[in-house]
Short mmCIF file of C-alpha atoms and ligand atoms in Angstrom, two decimals:
data_model
loop_
_atom_site.label_atom_id
_atom_site.label_comp_id
_atom_site.label_asym_id
_atom_site.label_seq_id
_atom_site.Cartn_x
_atom_site.Cartn_y
_atom_site.Cartn_z
CA UNK A 1 0.00 0.00 0.00
CA UNK A 2 1.82 3.20 -1.14
CA UNK A 3 2.11 5.99 1.41
CA UNK A 4 2.64 8.64 -1.28
CA UNK A 5 -0.38 10.06 -3.11
CA UNK A 6 0.04 12.48 -5.99
CA UNK A 7 -3.10 14.37 -6.97
CA UNK A 8 -2.87 14.54 -10.71
CA UNK A 9 -4.43 16.16 -13.75
CA UNK A 10 -2.99 14.73 -16.99
CA UNK A 11 -0.50 17.08 -18.65
CA UNK A 12 -0.14 19.39 -15.66
CA UNK A 13 2.78 19.94 -13.28
CA UNK A 14 1.93 16.75 -11.37
CA UNK A 15 3.90 15.15 -14.21
CA UNK A 16 7.11 16.20 -12.40
CA UNK A 17 6.79 14.22 -9.14
CA UNK A 18 5.14 11.30 -10.95
CA UNK A 19 7.97 11.17 -13.50
CA UNK A 20 10.52 11.14 -10.68
CA UNK A 21 8.68 8.29 -8.93
CA UNK A 22 8.64 6.36 -12.20
CA UNK A 23 12.36 6.90 -12.75
CA UNK A 24 13.24 5.84 -9.19
CA UNK A 25 10.73 3.03 -8.88
CA UNK A 26 9.07 4.72 -5.90
CA UNK A 27 5.68 3.27 -5.01
CA UNK A 28 3.00 5.96 -5.27
CA UNK A 29 -0.71 6.32 -5.84
CA UNK A 30 -1.94 8.54 -8.66
CA UNK A 31 -5.22 10.20 -7.73
CA UNK A 32 -6.71 11.82 -10.83
CA UNK A 33 -8.76 14.89 -9.92
CA UNK A 34 -10.92 17.40 -11.73
CA UNK A 35 -9.31 20.56 -13.14
CA UNK A 36 -12.64 22.40 -13.03
CA UNK A 37 -12.28 25.87 -11.53
CA UNK A 38 -15.19 25.10 -9.19
CA UNK A 39 -13.47 21.99 -7.82
CA UNK A 40 -10.16 23.85 -7.41
CA UNK A 41 -12.00 26.63 -5.54
CA UNK A 42 -13.79 24.17 -3.24
CA UNK A 43 -12.94 24.18 0.49
CA UNK A 44 -12.04 20.49 0.11
CA UNK A 45 -9.30 21.24 -2.46
CA UNK A 46 -8.20 24.56 -0.87
CA UNK A 47 -7.44 22.63 2.31
CA UNK A 48 -4.81 20.74 0.30
CA UNK A 49 -3.68 23.56 -1.98
CA UNK A 50 -4.55 26.99 -0.56
CA UNK A 51 -4.27 28.71 -3.96
CA UNK A 52 -6.38 26.11 -5.77
CA UNK A 53 -3.68 24.86 -8.12
CA UNK A 54 -2.47 21.40 -9.11
CA UNK A 55 -0.59 19.33 -7.94
CA UNK A 56 -0.69 18.23 -4.33
CA UNK A 57 1.33 15.41 -2.82
CA UNK A 58 0.81 13.63 0.48
CA UNK A 59 3.37 11.37 2.13
CA UNK A 60 2.14 10.02 5.45
CA UNK A 61 1.28 13.07 7.55
CA UNK A 62 2.88 15.51 5.10
CA UNK A 63 0.66 17.42 2.67
CA UNK A 64 2.40 19.76 0.25
CA UNK A 65 2.05 21.84 -2.90
CA UNK A 66 4.71 23.14 -5.39
CA UNK A 67 5.81 20.50 -7.86
CA UNK A 68 9.58 21.15 -7.86
CA UNK A 69 9.61 21.06 -4.04
CA UNK A 70 7.87 17.67 -4.25
CA UNK A 71 10.64 16.44 -6.53
CA UNK A 72 13.26 17.52 -3.98
CA UNK A 73 11.37 15.94 -1.06
CA UNK A 74 11.08 12.66 -2.95
CA UNK A 75 14.84 12.75 -3.58
CA UNK A 76 15.51 13.54 0.10
CA UNK A 77 13.28 10.75 1.38
CA UNK A 78 13.58 8.02 -1.22
CA UNK A 79 16.31 8.96 -3.69
CA UNK A 80 19.23 7.28 -1.91
CA UNK A 81 21.52 9.62 -3.82
CA UNK A 82 20.06 8.77 -7.21
CA UNK A 83 19.18 11.39 -9.85
CA UNK A 84 21.06 14.16 -8.03
CA UNK A 85 24.73 15.08 -7.99
CA UNK A 86 26.59 15.09 -4.70
CA UNK A 87 25.20 17.77 -2.38
CA UNK A 88 27.45 20.81 -2.18
CA UNK A 89 29.02 20.11 -5.57
CA UNK A 90 28.89 22.58 -8.46
CA UNK A 91 26.69 20.14 -10.36
CA UNK A 92 24.24 20.10 -7.45
CA UNK A 93 24.16 23.90 -7.47
CA UNK A 94 23.44 23.85 -11.20
CA UNK A 95 20.73 21.25 -10.66
CA UNK A 96 19.07 23.72 -8.28
CA UNK A 97 19.58 26.59 -10.70
CA UNK A 98 17.89 24.78 -13.59
CA UNK A 99 15.09 23.47 -11.38
CA UNK A 100 14.25 26.98 -10.19
CA UNK A 101 14.64 28.32 -13.71
CA UNK A 102 12.26 25.61 -14.95
CA UNK A 103 9.39 26.78 -12.78
CA UNK A 104 9.99 30.44 -11.97
CA UNK A 105 11.47 31.65 -15.25
CA UNK A 106 10.34 29.38 -18.10
CA UNK A 107 7.04 27.91 -16.87
CA UNK A 108 5.87 31.30 -15.63
CA UNK A 109 5.22 33.03 -18.98
CA UNK A 110 3.90 29.75 -20.41
CA UNK A 111 1.48 29.45 -17.50
CA UNK A 112 0.45 33.07 -17.87
CA UNK A 113 -0.49 32.47 -21.51
CA UNK A 114 -2.69 29.57 -20.40
CA UNK A 115 -4.25 31.62 -17.59
CA UNK A 116 -4.73 34.72 -19.74
CA UNK A 117 -6.50 32.65 -22.40
CA UNK A 118 -8.66 30.91 -19.81
CA UNK A 119 -9.66 34.14 -18.06
CA UNK A 120 -10.01 36.53 -21.01
CA UNK A 121 -11.12 34.17 -23.78
CA UNK A 122 -12.07 36.23 -26.85
CA UNK A 123 -10.97 39.41 -25.10
CA UNK A 124 -7.36 38.35 -24.63
CA UNK A 125 -4.82 41.12 -25.07
CA UNK A 126 -2.49 40.32 -28.02
CA UNK A 127 0.34 42.45 -26.58
CA UNK A 128 0.30 40.41 -23.36
CA UNK A 129 0.39 37.13 -25.27
CA UNK A 130 3.23 38.41 -27.49
CA UNK A 131 5.25 39.57 -24.51
CA UNK A 132 4.87 36.23 -22.74
CA UNK A 133 5.89 34.41 -25.92
CA UNK A 134 9.01 36.63 -26.12
CA UNK A 135 9.88 35.67 -22.56
CA UNK A 136 9.57 32.00 -23.50
CA UNK A 137 11.84 32.56 -26.54
CA UNK A 138 14.50 34.12 -24.32
CA UNK A 139 14.39 31.08 -22.04
CA UNK A 140 14.52 28.67 -24.99
CA UNK A 141 17.61 30.47 -26.28
CA UNK A 142 19.24 29.92 -22.86
CA UNK A 143 18.28 26.22 -22.79
CA UNK A 144 19.43 25.71 -26.36
CA UNK A 145 22.86 27.08 -25.45
CA UNK A 146 23.06 25.08 -22.22
CA UNK A 147 22.47 21.74 -23.93
CA UNK A 148 24.63 22.36 -26.99
CA UNK A 149 27.00 19.41 -27.33
CA UNK A 150 25.64 17.59 -24.28
CA UNK A 151 22.81 15.17 -23.54
CA UNK A 152 21.63 16.63 -20.23
CA UNK A 153 21.96 19.82 -18.20
CA UNK A 154 24.82 18.92 -15.88
CA UNK A 155 27.95 16.77 -16.17
CA UNK A 156 26.49 14.23 -13.70
CA UNK A 157 24.03 13.15 -16.40
CA UNK A 158 20.25 12.80 -16.26
CA UNK A 159 19.04 14.25 -12.94
CA UNK A 160 16.01 15.83 -11.29
CA UNK A 161 16.65 19.17 -13.02
CA UNK A 162 16.01 17.47 -16.37
CA UNK A 163 12.65 16.32 -15.04
CA UNK A 164 11.75 19.80 -13.84
CA UNK A 165 12.89 21.49 -17.04
CA UNK A 166 11.58 18.71 -19.27
CA UNK A 167 8.06 19.40 -18.04
CA UNK A 168 8.50 23.15 -18.62
CA UNK A 169 9.67 22.51 -22.19
CA UNK A 170 6.62 20.33 -22.71
CA UNK A 171 4.45 23.22 -21.50
CA UNK A 172 6.33 25.92 -23.43
CA UNK A 173 6.37 24.12 -26.77
CA UNK A 174 2.59 24.41 -26.87
CA UNK A 175 3.08 28.17 -27.25
CA UNK A 176 6.45 28.54 -28.97
CA UNK A 177 7.51 25.62 -31.21
CA UNK A 178 10.99 24.28 -30.48
CA UNK A 179 11.92 24.22 -34.20
CA UNK A 180 14.12 27.32 -33.96
CA UNK A 181 16.02 25.78 -31.02
CA UNK A 182 17.48 22.55 -32.44
CA UNK A 183 19.58 21.66 -29.38
CA UNK A 184 16.71 22.30 -26.98
CA UNK A 185 14.41 20.32 -29.24
CA UNK A 186 16.80 17.34 -29.41
CA UNK A 187 17.19 17.54 -25.62
CA UNK A 188 13.41 17.56 -25.14
CA UNK A 189 13.04 14.62 -27.51
CA UNK A 190 15.62 12.67 -25.48
CA UNK A 191 13.63 13.37 -22.33
CA UNK A 192 10.25 12.66 -23.91
CA UNK A 193 11.48 9.25 -25.11
CA UNK A 194 11.97 8.10 -21.50
CA UNK A 195 9.28 5.64 -20.33
CA UNK A 196 9.01 7.60 -17.06
CA UNK A 197 7.91 10.73 -18.91
CA UNK A 198 5.46 8.82 -21.05
CA UNK A 199 3.92 7.12 -18.02
CA UNK A 200 3.70 10.43 -16.14
CA UNK A 201 2.01 12.41 -18.87
CA UNK A 202 -1.38 10.67 -18.82
N1 GSH B 1 4.42 26.64 -8.99
C1 GSH B 1 3.31 25.73 -8.95
C2 GSH B 1 2.39 26.06 -10.10
C3 GSH B 1 1.14 25.21 -10.09
C4 GSH B 1 0.25 25.53 -11.29
O1 GSH B 1 0.23 26.66 -11.82
N2 GSH B 1 -0.50 24.53 -11.73
C5 GSH B 1 -1.41 24.74 -12.83
C6 GSH B 1 -1.61 23.43 -13.59
S1 GSH B 1 -0.09 22.88 -14.31
C7 GSH B 1 -2.74 25.18 -12.28
O2 GSH B 1 -3.23 24.60 -11.34
N3 GSH B 1 -3.30 26.24 -12.87
C8 GSH B 1 -4.56 26.76 -12.48
C9 GSH B 1 -4.49 28.20 -12.08
O3 GSH B 1 -3.39 28.77 -12.03
O4 GSH B 1 -5.53 28.74 -11.79
C10 GSH B 1 3.82 24.29 -9.00
O5 GSH B 1 4.88 24.06 -9.61
O6 GSH B 1 3.18 23.38 -8.44
#
């Protein structure tokens, strides 16, 4: 009986902790929930995620939100040193850098496009959409450079930062195609070919 439950909506940021569990063979339960605004605003869901977003993870008595934090907690509790470089090393610092970049710098404009569309519908402001797309392009340029001539982000090899950024690239490519960023595209394709990603996406 798994003690970890990940509340999941296919294609959303719950992909990150689920993908990590798949890669590490951690036993977890996937609880698929509704993405309806009314469900996310319900007292029942707000008790788990006070801002009504997805995902949520529980592990025994712990209930938490923020997908990249979940990835780190899973590494701390069950990773046994796998999928992260040695703590304190430069590679570990870069793993943190790219994980934070994944959510706060790249996923942010992508998420804002989704939110803006959802909230404003027909009345969306083209200048806002264009500005967010420009922010994504800037991030994709940075990723493209970072993975030029290498398979993964840090020398250690495939690690949790690739999971965090891989999801953000999946999100971003729905708004800005990766075609103009051949290294980032090849990197994303390498990540997307992993069974863990495929199993996490649905
Ligand atoms: N930083 C949060 C972001 C969570 C987030 O924005 N989730 C999206 C789905 S991928 C969501 O629930 N959006 C609904 C909304 O923002 O109203 C995390 O990484 O968990």
